[in-house]
Coordinates of C-alpha atoms in Angstrom, one line a residue:
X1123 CA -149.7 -64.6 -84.9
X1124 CA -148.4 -64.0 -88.3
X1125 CA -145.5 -66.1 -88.2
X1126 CA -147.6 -69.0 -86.5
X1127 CA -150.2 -68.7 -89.2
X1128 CA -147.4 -69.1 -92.0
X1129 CA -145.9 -72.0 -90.5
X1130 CA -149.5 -73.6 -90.3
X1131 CA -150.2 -72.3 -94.0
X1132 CA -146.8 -73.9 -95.1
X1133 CA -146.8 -77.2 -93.5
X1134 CA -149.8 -77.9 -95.2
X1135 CA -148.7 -76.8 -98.0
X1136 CA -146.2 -79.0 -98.4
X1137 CA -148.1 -82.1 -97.8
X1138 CA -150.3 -80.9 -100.9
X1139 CA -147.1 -80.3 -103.1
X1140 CA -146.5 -83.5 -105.2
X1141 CA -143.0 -82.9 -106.1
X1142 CA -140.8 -84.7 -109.0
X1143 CA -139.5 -87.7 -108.6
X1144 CA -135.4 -87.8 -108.3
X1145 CA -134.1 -91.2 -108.8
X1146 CA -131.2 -92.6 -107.2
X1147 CA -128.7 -94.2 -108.7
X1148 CA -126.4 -97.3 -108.0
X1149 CA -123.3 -95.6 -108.6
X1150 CA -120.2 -96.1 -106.6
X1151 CA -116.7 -94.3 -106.5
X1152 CA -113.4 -95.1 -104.9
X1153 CA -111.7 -92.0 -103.6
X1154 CA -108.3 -92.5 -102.2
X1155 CA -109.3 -96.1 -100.9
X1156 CA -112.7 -95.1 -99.7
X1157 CA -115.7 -95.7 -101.4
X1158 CA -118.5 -92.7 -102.4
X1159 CA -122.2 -93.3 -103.1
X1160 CA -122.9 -90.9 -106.1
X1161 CA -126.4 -91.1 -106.6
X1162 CA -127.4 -88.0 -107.7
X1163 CA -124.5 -87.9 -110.5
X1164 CA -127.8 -87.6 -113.5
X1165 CA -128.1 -84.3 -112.1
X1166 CA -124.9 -83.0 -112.8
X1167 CA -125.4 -83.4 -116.9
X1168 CA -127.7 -80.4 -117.7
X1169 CA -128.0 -81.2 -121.3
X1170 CA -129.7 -84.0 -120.8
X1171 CA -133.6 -84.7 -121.5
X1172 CA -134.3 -86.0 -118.3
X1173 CA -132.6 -83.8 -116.4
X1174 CA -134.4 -80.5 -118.1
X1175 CA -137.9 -82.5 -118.2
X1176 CA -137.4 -82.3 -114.2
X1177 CA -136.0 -79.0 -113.6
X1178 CA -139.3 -77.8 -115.2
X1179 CA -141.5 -79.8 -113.3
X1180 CA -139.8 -78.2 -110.2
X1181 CA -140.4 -74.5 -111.5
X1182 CA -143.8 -75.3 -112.4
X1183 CA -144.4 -76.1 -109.0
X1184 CA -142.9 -72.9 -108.1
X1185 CA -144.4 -70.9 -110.2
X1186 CA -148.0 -71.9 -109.4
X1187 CA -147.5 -71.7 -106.2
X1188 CA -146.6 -68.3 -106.5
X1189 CA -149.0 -67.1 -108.7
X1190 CA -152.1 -68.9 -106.4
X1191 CA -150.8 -66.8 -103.4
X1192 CA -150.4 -64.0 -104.8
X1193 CA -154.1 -63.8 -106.7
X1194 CA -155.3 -63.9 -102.7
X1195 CA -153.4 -60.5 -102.3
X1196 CA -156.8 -58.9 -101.0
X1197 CA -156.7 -61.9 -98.8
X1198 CA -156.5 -61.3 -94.6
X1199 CA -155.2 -64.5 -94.5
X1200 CA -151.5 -64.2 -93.6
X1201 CA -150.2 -67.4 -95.5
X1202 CA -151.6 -65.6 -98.7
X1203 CA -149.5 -62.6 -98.3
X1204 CA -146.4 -64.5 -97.2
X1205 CA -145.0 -64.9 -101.2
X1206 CA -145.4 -61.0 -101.7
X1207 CA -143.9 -60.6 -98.5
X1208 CA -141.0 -62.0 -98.3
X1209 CA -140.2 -60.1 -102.3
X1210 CA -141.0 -57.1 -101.0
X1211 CA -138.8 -57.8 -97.9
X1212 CA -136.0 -59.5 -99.4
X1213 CA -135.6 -56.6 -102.3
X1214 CA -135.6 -54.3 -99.4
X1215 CA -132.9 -55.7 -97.6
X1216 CA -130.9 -56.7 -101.1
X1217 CA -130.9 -53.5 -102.0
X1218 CA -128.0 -51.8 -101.8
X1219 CA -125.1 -50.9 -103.4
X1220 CA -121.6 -53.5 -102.3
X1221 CA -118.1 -53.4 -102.4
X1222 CA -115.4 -55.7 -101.7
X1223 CA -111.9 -55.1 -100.4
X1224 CA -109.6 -54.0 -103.1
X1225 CA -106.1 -56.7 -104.2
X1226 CA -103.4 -55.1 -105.7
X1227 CA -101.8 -56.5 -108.8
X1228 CA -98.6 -54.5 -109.6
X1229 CA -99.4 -51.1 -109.3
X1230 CA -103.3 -51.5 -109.8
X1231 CA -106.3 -52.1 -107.6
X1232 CA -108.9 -54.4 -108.1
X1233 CA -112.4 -54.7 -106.6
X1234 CA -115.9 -55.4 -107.2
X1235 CA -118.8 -52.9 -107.3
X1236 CA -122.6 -54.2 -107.8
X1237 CA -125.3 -51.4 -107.4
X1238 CA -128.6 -52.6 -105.8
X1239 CA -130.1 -55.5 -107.3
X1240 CA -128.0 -55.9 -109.8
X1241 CA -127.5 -59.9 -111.5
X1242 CA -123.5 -59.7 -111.1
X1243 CA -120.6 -57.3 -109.4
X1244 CA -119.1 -55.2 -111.7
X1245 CA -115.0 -55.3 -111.6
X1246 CA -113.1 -52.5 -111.4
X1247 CA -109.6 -51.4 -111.5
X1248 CA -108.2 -48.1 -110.3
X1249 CA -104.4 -46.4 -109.7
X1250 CA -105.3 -44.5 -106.7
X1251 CA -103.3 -41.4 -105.8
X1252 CA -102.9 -42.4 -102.4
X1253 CA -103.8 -45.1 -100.0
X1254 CA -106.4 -43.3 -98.3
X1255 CA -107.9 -43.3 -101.4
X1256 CA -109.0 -47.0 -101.0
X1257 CA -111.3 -46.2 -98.4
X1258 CA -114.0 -44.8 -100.3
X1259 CA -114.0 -47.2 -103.8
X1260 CA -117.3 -45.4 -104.4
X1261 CA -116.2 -41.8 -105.0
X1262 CA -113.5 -43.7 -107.5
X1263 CA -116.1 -44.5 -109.8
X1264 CA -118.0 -41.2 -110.1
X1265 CA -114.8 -39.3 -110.6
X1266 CA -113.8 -38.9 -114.6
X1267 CA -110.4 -37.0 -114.3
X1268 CA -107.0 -38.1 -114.9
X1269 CA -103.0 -37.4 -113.8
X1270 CA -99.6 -37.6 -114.9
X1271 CA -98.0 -40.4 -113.4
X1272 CA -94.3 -39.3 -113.2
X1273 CA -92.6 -41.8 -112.2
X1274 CA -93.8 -44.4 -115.4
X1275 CA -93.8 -41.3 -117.4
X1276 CA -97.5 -41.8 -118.8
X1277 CA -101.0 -40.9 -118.0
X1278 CA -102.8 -43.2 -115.7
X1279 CA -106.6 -42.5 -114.9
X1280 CA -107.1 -41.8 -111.2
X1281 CA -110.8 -42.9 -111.3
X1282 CA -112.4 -46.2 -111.1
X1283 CA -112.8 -47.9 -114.5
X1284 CA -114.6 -50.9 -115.7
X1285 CA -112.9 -54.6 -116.3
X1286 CA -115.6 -57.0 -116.9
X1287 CA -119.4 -56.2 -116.5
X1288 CA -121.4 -59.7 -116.6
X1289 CA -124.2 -57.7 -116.7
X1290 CA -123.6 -57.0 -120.3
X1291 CA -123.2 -60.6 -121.1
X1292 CA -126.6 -61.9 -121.1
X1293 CA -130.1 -60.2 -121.3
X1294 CA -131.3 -62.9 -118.8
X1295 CA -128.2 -62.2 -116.2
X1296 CA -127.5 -66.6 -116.8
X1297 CA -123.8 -65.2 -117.9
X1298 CA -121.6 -65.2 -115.0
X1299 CA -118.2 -64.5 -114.0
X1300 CA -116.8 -67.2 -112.5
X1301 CA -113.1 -66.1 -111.2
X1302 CA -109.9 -64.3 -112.1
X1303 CA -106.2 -63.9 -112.0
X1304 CA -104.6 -60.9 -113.4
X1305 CA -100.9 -60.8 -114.2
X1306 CA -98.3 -59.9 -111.6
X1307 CA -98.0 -56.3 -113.0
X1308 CA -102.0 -56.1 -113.3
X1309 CA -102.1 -55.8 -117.2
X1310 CA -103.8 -58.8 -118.5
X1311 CA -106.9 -60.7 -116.8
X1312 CA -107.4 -64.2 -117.5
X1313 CA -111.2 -65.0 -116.3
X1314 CA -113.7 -67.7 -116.4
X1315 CA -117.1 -67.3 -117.4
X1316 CA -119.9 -69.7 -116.8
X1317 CA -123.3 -69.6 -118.8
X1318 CA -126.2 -70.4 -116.8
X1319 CA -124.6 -71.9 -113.8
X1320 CA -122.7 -74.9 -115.5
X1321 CA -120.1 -76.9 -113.9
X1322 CA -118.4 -75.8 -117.4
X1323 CA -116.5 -72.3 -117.6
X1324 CA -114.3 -70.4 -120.8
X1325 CA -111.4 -68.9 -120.0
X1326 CA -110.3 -65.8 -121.6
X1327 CA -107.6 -63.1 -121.4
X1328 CA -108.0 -59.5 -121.1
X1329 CA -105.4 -56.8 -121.6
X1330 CA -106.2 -53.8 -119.6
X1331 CA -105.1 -50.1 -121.4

């Protein structure tokens, strides 16, 4: 009954929404011989006037939408209580702490950590003592002690430690890290970082000590 009531609720919902209007344009491109209809190209220059005046026509849409449902909270109408739902259902099943599969770059390891509902993964790099070690990335980055690495005849740090945080970029989490490629030997990171999800990236270097 719930679900059929939100369908209802939303399907006329939508025929009440008076959404922006997204012109097309006449624009044609020849790719390898064939021809490609671009008509949505406007869309891809964020700078522009007309492209911001219509992005914020689409979150005031959004944004009243949310906040009409969710001022019927007390509501026993199910469509009401969908918005809250689905936050309350989606930070539950978001949250939780990922990691990938490390890549090994020379004698380092490389992987990315994001705790709960954090904006960005975190990356990490990590000389682990032995293979088995790899299987639990987590315990890596509590651990804060360090060995002699005889064989390079200096002191590596056996514990997970922190490459690039996006987090710290930006207040509003719109910094992102787009990619990277670290050096064969796993001393220097170049990365790309995008600012509020721009086709446009900057691409740095990092030396890792």
């Amino acid at each position: 009954e719930r679900v059929c009531g939100w369908k209802t609720g939303w399907l006329r919902l939508m025929k009440m929404i008076e959404y922006p209007y997204a012109r097309r344009d006449d624009k044609v491109y020849e790719l390898h011989g064939v021809k490609v209809e671009d008509e949505y190209r406007w869309m891809e220059e964020p700078d522009t006037m007309e492209l911001q005046n219509w992005i914020a026509k689409q979150n005031c849409i959004f944004q009243k939408y949310l906040h009409d449902n969710n001022s019927h909270e007390d509501s026993n109408q199910s469509s009401n209580l969908l918005p809250e739902h689905f936050r309350k259902s989606l930070k539950s099943m978001l949250n939780f702490n990922k990691v990938t599969a490390p890549f090994q770059y020379g004698n380092r390891f490389f992987f990315y950590y994001k705790i709960g509902l954090q904006n960005h993964s975190i990356l990490y790099t990590v000389y682990p003592q032995s293979h088995t070690d790899l299987f639990n990335l987590e315990s890596l980055i509590e651990q804060q002690h360090e060995s002699y690495d005889t064989h390079n005849h200096k002191e590596h740090k056996q514990y997970a430690t922190v490459v690039l945080d996006p987090n710290e970029w930006s207040k509003d989490g719109t910094s992102a890290l787009n990619s990277i490629h670290p050096s064969r030997t796993g001393r220097y990171v170049a990365y790309q970082r995008r600012e509020c999800g721009s086709d446009w990236v900057s691409i740095s270097v990092r030396e890792i000590i």
